[in-house]
Amino acid sequence: MARAGAGRARRPRGAGSARCRVRAPRPAGAGAPVRGAGVTLVATEDLRRQNVAAVLRSLRHDGPGTRTELARRTGLAKATVGAIVGSLSDRGFVHEADAVPGVRGRPGRPVVLTGATVVGLGLEVNVDYVAAVAVDLGGTVRLETTVPVEGRDPYEVLVDLARTCDSELTEAGGRVVGATVAVPGLVDRGRGVVAMAPNLRWKDRAVAGEVGALTGLAVAVENDANCAALAEARRGATVGLGQSVYVTGTVGIGAGVITDGAIVRGTSGFAGEIGHIPLGDSEALCGCGRRGCWEASVGLRAVLTAAGVTESGTPLESARAVAARASEDEEVAGALARIGTVLGQGIATVANILNPDAVVLGGYFVPLASYLLPAATATAEGHVTSTPYAPLDLRLSALGLGAAAAGAAEEALTGVFSGATAL
């Protein structure tokens, strides 16, 4: 096998002998590795980590597979895969199940991802609540909780909950390799800064650095709708779809767009702020300070006002109170139907621009679906140009209020599956 920095690599010796090797990238203009300077060692460790990540990704996204199947999926040599599986098995991150009977030749044993000790922590901070979900390497939810803010500073609740979750997971034998905070606002992921979150009254807040310093965790920050959309695509309502749009339903309204499994972020990372398109009541005051934003007409506060219900607890609890009122009062039910009409107008706008496989409604939209969806669906279908040829697929979230935190937990494990974080 040719060495990095050596001459021309040998040609494959026949069909089936080709090897897809991953090489650590060199800086532009760099020559061969400098022996004795640690460069070769770093490159080798980098390569090993990338190979381990390739096996982990395959197990997570494609499911269990024998060593031979993993070699085929990843393009790595079977011996390399064998060494990686052995190492991961010794540390409890994978195990080999019983051989599958009925296979010609010597049956292989499927490698199964377990990794219960490696955990990603997702935290969603909102005006009324802070939610947490912890997911292990195999995708199993290890912890899930929601804490109402109840007059406290949401930031304080966030930090307290992060510490509590880290402590509980550690006591249970887990290791939190990363935490992602999902925030309803404009997020600069590269700097870990919330540029603006109007409903939280946050501006240019270095959430990743601050929370990391206070908790000792490796913290990242992400938009809540993006996290929720990712969770629905991985384990919820849009599994297997090419493109989907998730619309949040809390105090604010935002959208997360997924294309081929990846979040669509836009040039500055601020894509999806559909709550601020000018639609609905032109005089309604939005949390951003402007009037006429869509979320001012269809957000949770607009619904509570229409129903004459006082906000209490989480959006889910408030929405249930609205549903109870609507079931007894036809005027309230009618007011919700009118909100559904405006909701449908916004959905039609999104569908006409993106033409997604499906639009998913989350948050408070789920418990109030019977009052909102008939008008929303009729309005959207009447305004989506492609309806006669490709009917709009409007779905409800399968993950409920925990979608954003679940997606944040998935994001927190990204480093492990990309090779950036060592196990």
Short mmCIF file of C-alpha atoms in Angstrom, two decimals:
data_model
loop_
_atom_site.label_atom_id
_atom_site.label_comp_id
_atom_site.label_asym_id
_atom_site.label_seq_id
_atom_site.Cartn_x
_atom_site.Cartn_y
_atom_site.Cartn_z
CA MET A 1 0.00 0.00 0.00
CA ALA A 2 1.40 3.38 -0.97
CA ARG A 3 2.33 5.72 1.87
CA ALA A 4 1.13 9.32 2.15
CA GLY A 5 3.71 11.47 0.47
CA ALA A 6 5.20 8.56 -1.55
CA GLY A 7 5.04 8.11 -5.29
CA ARG A 8 2.20 6.82 -7.43
CA ALA A 9 -0.16 4.43 -5.64
CA ARG A 10 -0.30 0.82 -6.86
CA ARG A 11 -3.16 -0.13 -9.12
CA PRO A 12 -5.86 -2.50 -7.75
CA ARG A 13 -4.97 -6.15 -8.39
CA GLY A 14 -8.38 -7.20 -9.64
CA ALA A 15 -12.10 -6.85 -9.30
CA GLY A 16 -13.13 -6.54 -5.68
CA SER A 17 -9.63 -5.57 -4.48
CA ALA A 18 -10.18 -1.81 -4.74
CA ARG A 19 -9.93 0.11 -1.50
CA CYS A 20 -11.43 3.52 -0.80
CA ARG A 21 -8.90 5.10 1.56
CA VAL A 22 -9.49 8.27 3.50
CA ARG A 23 -6.49 10.54 3.77
CA ALA A 24 -6.06 13.45 6.10
CA PRO A 25 -6.07 16.69 4.05
CA ARG A 26 -2.86 18.63 3.77
CA PRO A 27 -2.62 22.42 3.73
CA ALA A 28 -2.23 23.90 0.27
CA GLY A 29 1.40 23.75 -0.77
CA ALA A 30 2.43 21.35 1.98
CA GLY A 31 5.00 18.70 1.20
CA ALA A 32 5.46 15.22 2.61
CA PRO A 33 4.95 14.65 6.35
CA VAL A 34 7.85 15.83 8.48
CA ARG A 35 9.20 12.84 10.36
CA GLY A 36 9.93 13.46 14.02
CA ALA A 37 7.73 16.56 14.21
CA GLY A 38 4.57 14.74 15.22
CA VAL A 39 2.85 15.40 11.89
CA THR A 40 2.63 11.73 10.88
CA LEU A 41 1.23 10.81 14.29
CA VAL A 42 -1.44 13.52 14.09
CA ALA A 43 -2.42 12.51 10.55
CA THR A 44 -2.65 8.85 11.59
CA GLU A 45 -4.84 9.68 14.58
CA ASP A 46 -6.99 11.90 12.37
CA LEU A 47 -7.41 9.09 9.86
CA ARG A 48 -8.26 6.58 12.58
CA ARG A 49 -10.90 8.89 14.04
CA GLN A 50 -12.46 9.46 10.61
CA ASN A 51 -12.59 5.72 9.97
CA VAL A 52 -14.24 5.07 13.34
CA ALA A 53 -16.77 7.81 12.57
CA ALA A 54 -17.55 6.22 9.19
CA VAL A 55 -18.40 2.91 10.88
CA LEU A 56 -20.50 4.63 13.56
CA ARG A 57 -22.41 6.64 10.94
CA SER A 58 -23.18 3.53 8.96
CA LEU A 59 -24.50 1.72 12.03
CA ARG A 60 -26.61 4.70 13.10
CA HIS A 61 -28.09 5.60 9.73
CA ASP A 62 -28.17 2.24 7.92
CA GLY A 63 -28.68 -0.10 10.86
CA PRO A 64 -26.80 -3.23 11.98
CA GLY A 65 -24.47 -4.96 9.56
CA THR A 66 -21.81 -7.66 9.52
CA ARG A 67 -18.17 -6.67 9.29
CA THR A 68 -18.25 -7.52 5.58
CA GLU A 69 -21.32 -5.35 5.06
CA LEU A 70 -19.75 -2.48 6.99
CA ALA A 71 -16.64 -2.71 4.82
CA ARG A 72 -18.83 -2.49 1.72
CA ARG A 73 -20.88 0.44 3.10
CA THR A 74 -17.91 2.50 4.25
CA GLY A 75 -15.36 1.60 1.57
CA LEU A 76 -12.87 0.64 4.26
CA ALA A 77 -10.75 -2.51 4.22
CA LYS A 78 -12.33 -5.46 6.03
CA ALA A 79 -9.30 -5.69 8.31
CA THR A 80 -9.71 -2.01 9.22
CA VAL A 81 -13.39 -2.50 9.97
CA GLY A 82 -12.56 -5.58 12.06
CA ALA A 83 -10.07 -3.64 14.17
CA ILE A 84 -12.54 -0.77 14.65
CA VAL A 85 -15.39 -3.09 15.62
CA GLY A 86 -13.14 -4.92 18.07
CA SER A 87 -12.08 -1.68 19.73
CA LEU A 88 -15.64 -0.33 19.90
CA SER A 89 -16.88 -3.64 21.29
CA ASP A 90 -14.22 -3.68 24.01
CA ARG A 91 -15.41 -0.25 25.15
CA GLY A 92 -19.09 -1.17 25.07
CA PHE A 93 -20.10 1.01 22.12
CA VAL A 94 -21.19 -1.90 19.91
CA HIS A 95 -21.94 -5.59 20.27
CA GLU A 96 -22.16 -8.44 17.81
CA ALA A 97 -25.51 -10.21 17.69
CA ASP A 98 -26.06 -13.88 16.90
CA ALA A 99 -25.30 -14.98 13.35
CA VAL A 100 -28.19 -14.83 10.90
CA PRO A 101 -29.19 -18.39 9.84
CA GLY A 102 -29.91 -19.31 6.25
CA VAL A 103 -27.03 -17.30 4.78
CA ARG A 104 -24.77 -19.05 2.25
CA GLY A 105 -21.25 -19.63 3.44
CA ARG A 106 -20.10 -18.77 6.93
CA PRO A 107 -22.77 -16.45 8.37
CA GLY A 108 -21.54 -13.18 9.80
CA ARG A 109 -22.65 -11.69 13.08
CA PRO A 110 -24.45 -8.33 12.74
CA VAL A 111 -22.73 -5.48 14.56
CA VAL A 112 -25.24 -3.45 16.59
CA LEU A 113 -24.68 0.07 17.86
CA THR A 114 -25.34 0.37 21.61
CA GLY A 115 -23.19 3.04 23.19
CA ALA A 116 -25.42 3.74 26.18
CA THR A 117 -22.51 5.45 27.95
CA VAL A 118 -22.07 8.12 25.25
CA VAL A 119 -24.79 10.74 25.46
CA GLY A 120 -25.78 13.92 23.63
CA LEU A 121 -27.84 16.43 25.62
CA GLY A 122 -30.42 18.63 23.92
CA LEU A 123 -31.88 21.66 25.67
CA GLU A 124 -34.68 23.84 24.34
CA VAL A 125 -35.19 27.23 25.97
CA ASN A 126 -38.44 29.07 25.39
CA VAL A 127 -40.44 31.84 27.02
CA ASP A 128 -42.58 29.48 29.12
CA TYR A 129 -40.44 26.39 29.58
CA VAL A 130 -37.07 24.72 29.21
CA ALA A 131 -37.01 21.15 27.90
CA ALA A 132 -34.25 18.55 27.92
CA VAL A 133 -33.74 15.30 26.03
CA ALA A 134 -30.68 13.05 26.23
CA VAL A 135 -29.97 10.52 23.47
CA ASP A 136 -27.25 7.88 23.51
CA LEU A 137 -25.06 6.69 20.67
CA GLY A 138 -27.59 4.08 19.62
CA GLY A 139 -30.44 6.60 19.45
CA THR A 140 -32.15 5.55 22.67
CA VAL A 141 -33.67 8.38 24.71
CA ARG A 142 -32.03 8.28 28.15
CA LEU A 143 -33.68 11.31 29.72
CA GLU A 144 -36.62 13.57 28.89
CA THR A 145 -38.07 16.38 30.98
CA THR A 146 -39.76 19.77 30.72
CA VAL A 147 -39.53 22.48 33.38
CA PRO A 148 -41.97 25.44 33.38
CA VAL A 149 -40.25 28.82 33.76
CA GLU A 150 -42.97 30.16 36.10
CA GLY A 151 -41.69 33.71 36.41
CA ARG A 152 -37.99 32.87 36.58
CA ASP A 153 -35.36 33.99 34.09
CA PRO A 154 -35.37 31.30 31.34
CA TYR A 155 -31.58 31.53 31.22
CA GLU A 156 -31.28 30.56 34.89
CA VAL A 157 -33.67 27.65 34.37
CA LEU A 158 -31.58 26.57 31.37
CA VAL A 159 -28.32 26.50 33.33
CA ASP A 160 -29.89 24.74 36.32
CA LEU A 161 -31.48 22.09 34.11
CA ALA A 162 -28.24 21.50 32.18
CA ARG A 163 -26.38 20.90 35.44
CA THR A 164 -29.09 18.61 36.79
CA CYS A 165 -29.23 16.53 33.61
CA ASP A 166 -25.45 16.21 33.44
CA SER A 167 -25.36 15.05 37.05
CA GLU A 168 -28.17 12.50 36.59
CA LEU A 169 -26.69 11.11 33.38
CA THR A 170 -23.23 10.81 34.96
CA GLU A 171 -24.65 9.01 37.99
CA ALA A 172 -26.35 6.58 35.60
CA GLY A 173 -23.00 5.78 33.98
CA GLY A 174 -23.29 8.08 30.98
CA ARG A 175 -20.85 10.63 29.62
CA VAL A 176 -22.23 13.79 28.03
CA VAL A 177 -19.99 14.40 25.01
CA GLY A 178 -21.83 17.56 23.99
CA ALA A 179 -24.87 19.71 24.63
CA THR A 180 -26.83 21.78 22.13
CA VAL A 181 -29.17 24.60 23.17
CA ALA A 182 -32.15 25.17 20.86
CA VAL A 183 -33.29 28.81 20.84
CA PRO A 184 -36.25 30.52 19.11
CA GLY A 185 -34.31 33.18 17.25
CA LEU A 186 -31.43 34.09 14.95
CA VAL A 187 -28.41 31.97 15.81
CA ASP A 188 -24.78 32.42 14.77
CA ARG A 189 -23.68 28.80 15.14
CA GLY A 190 -20.05 29.46 14.35
CA ARG A 191 -19.64 31.87 17.26
CA GLY A 192 -22.17 30.17 19.51
CA VAL A 193 -24.10 33.43 19.77
CA VAL A 194 -27.82 34.14 19.76
CA ALA A 195 -27.93 37.23 17.55
CA MET A 196 -31.56 37.95 18.37
CA ALA A 197 -34.34 36.10 20.18
CA PRO A 198 -37.11 38.72 20.55
CA ASN A 199 -39.47 36.71 22.72
CA LEU A 200 -36.66 35.88 25.15
CA ARG A 201 -35.34 39.45 24.90
CA TRP A 202 -31.87 38.14 24.07
CA LYS A 203 -29.55 40.03 21.75
CA ASP A 204 -25.96 39.14 20.89
CA ARG A 205 -25.80 36.69 23.78
CA ALA A 206 -22.88 34.25 23.79
CA VAL A 207 -24.99 31.34 24.98
CA ALA A 208 -22.57 28.55 24.04
CA GLY A 209 -19.62 30.10 25.85
CA GLU A 210 -21.59 31.24 28.88
CA VAL A 211 -23.48 28.00 29.48
CA GLY A 212 -20.34 25.98 28.78
CA ALA A 213 -18.38 27.94 31.37
CA LEU A 214 -21.11 27.54 33.99
CA THR A 215 -21.69 23.81 33.43
CA GLY A 216 -18.37 22.46 32.20
CA LEU A 217 -20.07 21.01 29.12
CA ALA A 218 -19.08 21.39 25.47
CA VAL A 219 -22.02 23.56 24.35
CA ALA A 220 -23.31 24.57 20.93
CA VAL A 221 -26.37 26.64 20.05
CA GLU A 222 -28.92 26.13 17.26
CA ASN A 223 -32.28 27.46 16.10
CA ASP A 224 -35.20 25.58 17.68
CA ALA A 225 -37.13 25.03 14.44
CA ASN A 226 -34.03 23.58 12.78
CA CYS A 227 -33.60 21.15 15.67
CA ALA A 228 -37.25 20.10 15.59
CA ALA A 229 -37.15 19.60 11.82
CA LEU A 230 -34.05 17.43 12.17
CA ALA A 231 -35.68 15.30 14.87
CA GLU A 232 -38.81 14.74 12.79
CA ALA A 233 -36.64 13.73 9.82
CA ARG A 234 -34.58 11.30 11.90
CA ARG A 235 -37.28 9.68 14.01
CA GLY A 236 -40.61 11.43 13.52
CA ALA A 237 -43.19 12.48 10.96
CA THR A 238 -40.89 12.97 7.95
CA VAL A 239 -38.58 9.95 8.07
CA GLY A 240 -37.59 9.00 4.53
CA LEU A 241 -38.73 12.23 2.84
CA GLY A 242 -36.39 14.25 0.62
CA GLN A 243 -37.55 17.71 1.65
CA SER A 244 -39.75 18.78 4.54
CA VAL A 245 -40.68 21.94 6.41
CA TYR A 246 -41.37 21.96 10.15
CA VAL A 247 -43.42 24.87 11.51
CA THR A 248 -43.09 25.57 15.23
CA GLY A 249 -46.16 26.35 17.27
CA THR A 250 -45.18 28.20 20.44
CA VAL A 251 -45.16 31.89 21.35
CA GLY A 252 -43.08 32.41 18.22
CA ILE A 253 -43.52 30.82 14.79
CA GLY A 254 -40.50 29.62 12.85
CA ALA A 255 -39.63 26.99 10.27
CA GLY A 256 -36.94 24.39 9.87
CA VAL A 257 -36.26 23.15 6.34
CA ILE A 258 -34.65 19.77 5.71
CA THR A 259 -33.32 18.72 2.31
CA ASP A 260 -31.79 15.26 1.88
CA GLY A 261 -31.29 14.94 5.63
CA ALA A 262 -29.52 18.27 6.09
CA ILE A 263 -30.74 21.56 7.55
CA VAL A 264 -31.12 24.40 5.04
CA ARG A 265 -29.57 27.41 6.78
CA GLY A 266 -29.31 30.18 4.21
CA THR A 267 -26.36 32.50 3.63
CA SER A 268 -26.14 33.81 7.21
CA GLY A 269 -27.68 30.79 8.92
CA PHE A 270 -30.92 32.65 9.55
CA ALA A 271 -33.23 30.82 7.12
CA GLY A 272 -36.71 29.85 8.27
CA GLU A 273 -37.91 33.02 10.03
CA ILE A 274 -41.36 32.72 8.49
CA GLY A 275 -43.08 34.09 11.58
CA HIS A 276 -42.05 37.56 10.48
CA ILE A 277 -43.52 37.60 6.98
CA PRO A 278 -46.19 40.35 6.76
CA LEU A 279 -49.39 38.34 6.92
CA GLY A 280 -52.55 38.45 9.03
CA ASP A 281 -53.68 41.37 11.18
CA SER A 282 -51.59 44.35 10.04
CA GLU A 283 -52.00 46.02 13.44
CA ALA A 284 -51.07 43.04 15.63
CA LEU A 285 -47.89 43.75 17.62
CA CYS A 286 -45.17 41.12 17.32
CA GLY A 287 -42.51 40.29 19.91
CA CYS A 288 -39.91 41.64 17.49
CA GLY A 289 -41.42 45.12 17.85
CA ARG A 290 -42.99 45.26 14.39
CA ARG A 291 -46.68 45.08 13.51
CA GLY A 292 -48.31 42.69 11.09
CA CYS A 293 -45.97 39.70 11.49
CA TRP A 294 -47.60 36.32 10.83
CA GLU A 295 -46.75 34.98 14.29
CA ALA A 296 -48.63 37.87 15.90
CA SER A 297 -51.79 36.45 14.28
CA VAL A 298 -51.22 32.70 14.64
CA GLY A 299 -48.78 32.32 17.55
CA LEU A 300 -49.82 30.94 20.92
CA ARG A 301 -50.56 34.34 22.43
CA ALA A 302 -52.97 35.16 19.61
CA VAL A 303 -54.76 31.87 20.27
CA LEU A 304 -54.96 32.49 24.02
CA THR A 305 -56.35 35.98 23.43
CA ALA A 306 -58.97 34.68 21.00
CA ALA A 307 -60.05 32.02 23.49
CA GLY A 308 -59.93 34.28 26.53
CA VAL A 309 -57.56 31.86 28.28
CA THR A 310 -54.68 32.91 30.54
CA GLU A 311 -51.29 31.45 29.68
CA SER A 312 -50.16 28.82 32.17
CA GLY A 313 -47.35 26.27 32.26
CA THR A 314 -46.08 24.97 28.94
CA PRO A 315 -47.62 25.73 25.53
CA LEU A 316 -49.08 22.22 25.60
CA GLU A 317 -50.91 22.90 28.86
CA SER A 318 -52.15 26.26 27.61
CA ALA A 319 -53.34 24.70 24.35
CA ARG A 320 -55.25 22.02 26.22
CA ALA A 321 -57.02 24.73 28.20
CA VAL A 322 -57.96 26.44 24.92
CA ALA A 323 -59.26 23.14 23.51
CA ALA A 324 -61.41 22.63 26.59
CA ARG A 325 -62.86 26.14 26.21
CA ALA A 326 -63.50 25.64 22.48
CA SER A 327 -65.34 22.38 23.12
CA GLU A 328 -67.87 24.30 25.23
CA ASP A 329 -68.03 27.62 23.37
CA GLU A 330 -68.88 27.89 19.67
CA GLU A 331 -67.57 31.46 19.49
CA VAL A 332 -64.15 30.31 20.66
CA ALA A 333 -64.24 27.46 18.15
CA GLY A 334 -65.10 29.97 15.43
CA ALA A 335 -62.22 32.24 16.48
CA LEU A 336 -59.82 29.31 16.22
CA ALA A 337 -61.14 28.50 12.74
CA ARG A 338 -60.39 32.07 11.66
CA ILE A 339 -56.85 31.71 13.01
CA GLY A 340 -56.66 28.46 11.04
CA THR A 341 -57.45 30.39 7.86
CA VAL A 342 -54.51 32.74 8.42
CA LEU A 343 -52.35 29.74 9.31
CA GLY A 344 -53.28 28.18 5.97
CA GLN A 345 -52.28 31.34 4.11
CA GLY A 346 -48.79 31.17 5.58
CA ILE A 347 -48.47 27.46 4.88
CA ALA A 348 -49.48 28.09 1.26
CA THR A 349 -46.77 30.74 0.97
CA VAL A 350 -44.12 28.32 2.23
CA ALA A 351 -45.38 25.47 0.04
CA ASN A 352 -45.44 27.63 -3.10
CA ILE A 353 -41.85 28.74 -2.53
CA LEU A 354 -40.31 25.40 -1.53
CA ASN A 355 -42.68 22.71 -2.90
CA PRO A 356 -41.71 20.29 -0.08
CA ASP A 357 -42.75 16.66 0.30
CA ALA A 358 -44.56 17.60 3.50
CA VAL A 359 -45.22 20.46 5.92
CA VAL A 360 -45.27 19.46 9.59
CA LEU A 361 -47.05 21.45 12.30
CA GLY A 362 -45.64 21.17 15.81
CA GLY A 363 -46.10 22.65 19.26
CA TYR A 364 -49.56 23.91 20.18
CA PHE A 365 -50.89 23.15 16.69
CA VAL A 366 -51.08 19.45 17.63
CA PRO A 367 -53.60 19.58 20.52
CA LEU A 368 -55.66 22.20 18.65
CA ALA A 369 -55.56 20.42 15.29
CA SER A 370 -59.28 19.61 15.23
CA TYR A 371 -60.11 23.33 15.47
CA LEU A 372 -57.33 24.75 13.27
CA LEU A 373 -56.63 22.20 10.56
CA PRO A 374 -59.91 22.12 8.63
CA ALA A 375 -59.69 25.83 7.80
CA ALA A 376 -55.89 25.77 7.45
CA THR A 377 -55.95 22.83 5.05
CA ALA A 378 -58.77 24.21 2.92
CA THR A 379 -57.08 27.61 2.66
CA ALA A 380 -53.64 26.19 1.91
CA GLU A 381 -54.92 23.80 -0.75
CA GLY A 382 -56.83 26.63 -2.38
CA HIS A 383 -53.68 28.74 -2.70
CA VAL A 384 -50.96 26.16 -3.43
CA THR A 385 -50.44 26.19 -7.19
CA SER A 386 -49.31 22.56 -7.40
CA THR A 387 -52.41 21.17 -5.64
CA PRO A 388 -54.00 19.66 -8.80
CA TYR A 389 -50.75 17.85 -9.64
CA ALA A 390 -49.08 17.23 -6.27
CA PRO A 391 -51.48 17.72 -3.34
CA LEU A 392 -50.12 19.41 -0.24
CA ASP A 393 -49.10 16.90 2.45
CA LEU A 394 -49.84 18.60 5.77
CA ARG A 395 -48.87 16.55 8.81
CA LEU A 396 -48.80 16.86 12.58
CA SER A 397 -45.60 16.42 14.59
CA ALA A 398 -44.97 12.89 15.82
CA LEU A 399 -42.68 14.13 18.59
CA GLY A 400 -44.79 16.86 20.14
CA LEU A 401 -43.31 19.51 22.39
CA GLY A 402 -40.05 17.57 22.78
CA ALA A 403 -39.12 17.77 19.09
CA ALA A 404 -36.68 20.68 19.37
CA ALA A 405 -34.86 19.24 22.39
CA ALA A 406 -34.70 15.82 20.69
CA GLY A 407 -33.18 17.38 17.58
CA ALA A 408 -30.73 19.34 19.73
CA ALA A 409 -29.63 16.05 21.33
CA GLU A 410 -29.01 14.62 17.85
CA GLU A 411 -26.98 17.71 16.99
CA ALA A 412 -24.93 17.27 20.17
CA LEU A 413 -23.76 13.87 18.89
CA THR A 414 -22.79 15.22 15.46
CA GLY A 415 -19.14 15.53 16.46
CA VAL A 416 -18.93 11.82 17.27
CA PHE A 417 -20.42 10.81 13.93
CA SER A 418 -18.28 13.28 11.97
CA GLY A 419 -15.02 12.33 13.65
CA ALA A 420 -14.55 15.74 15.29
CA THR A 421 -15.14 14.32 18.78
CA ALA A 422 -13.08 11.40 20.03
CA LEU A 423 -14.81 8.63 21.96
#
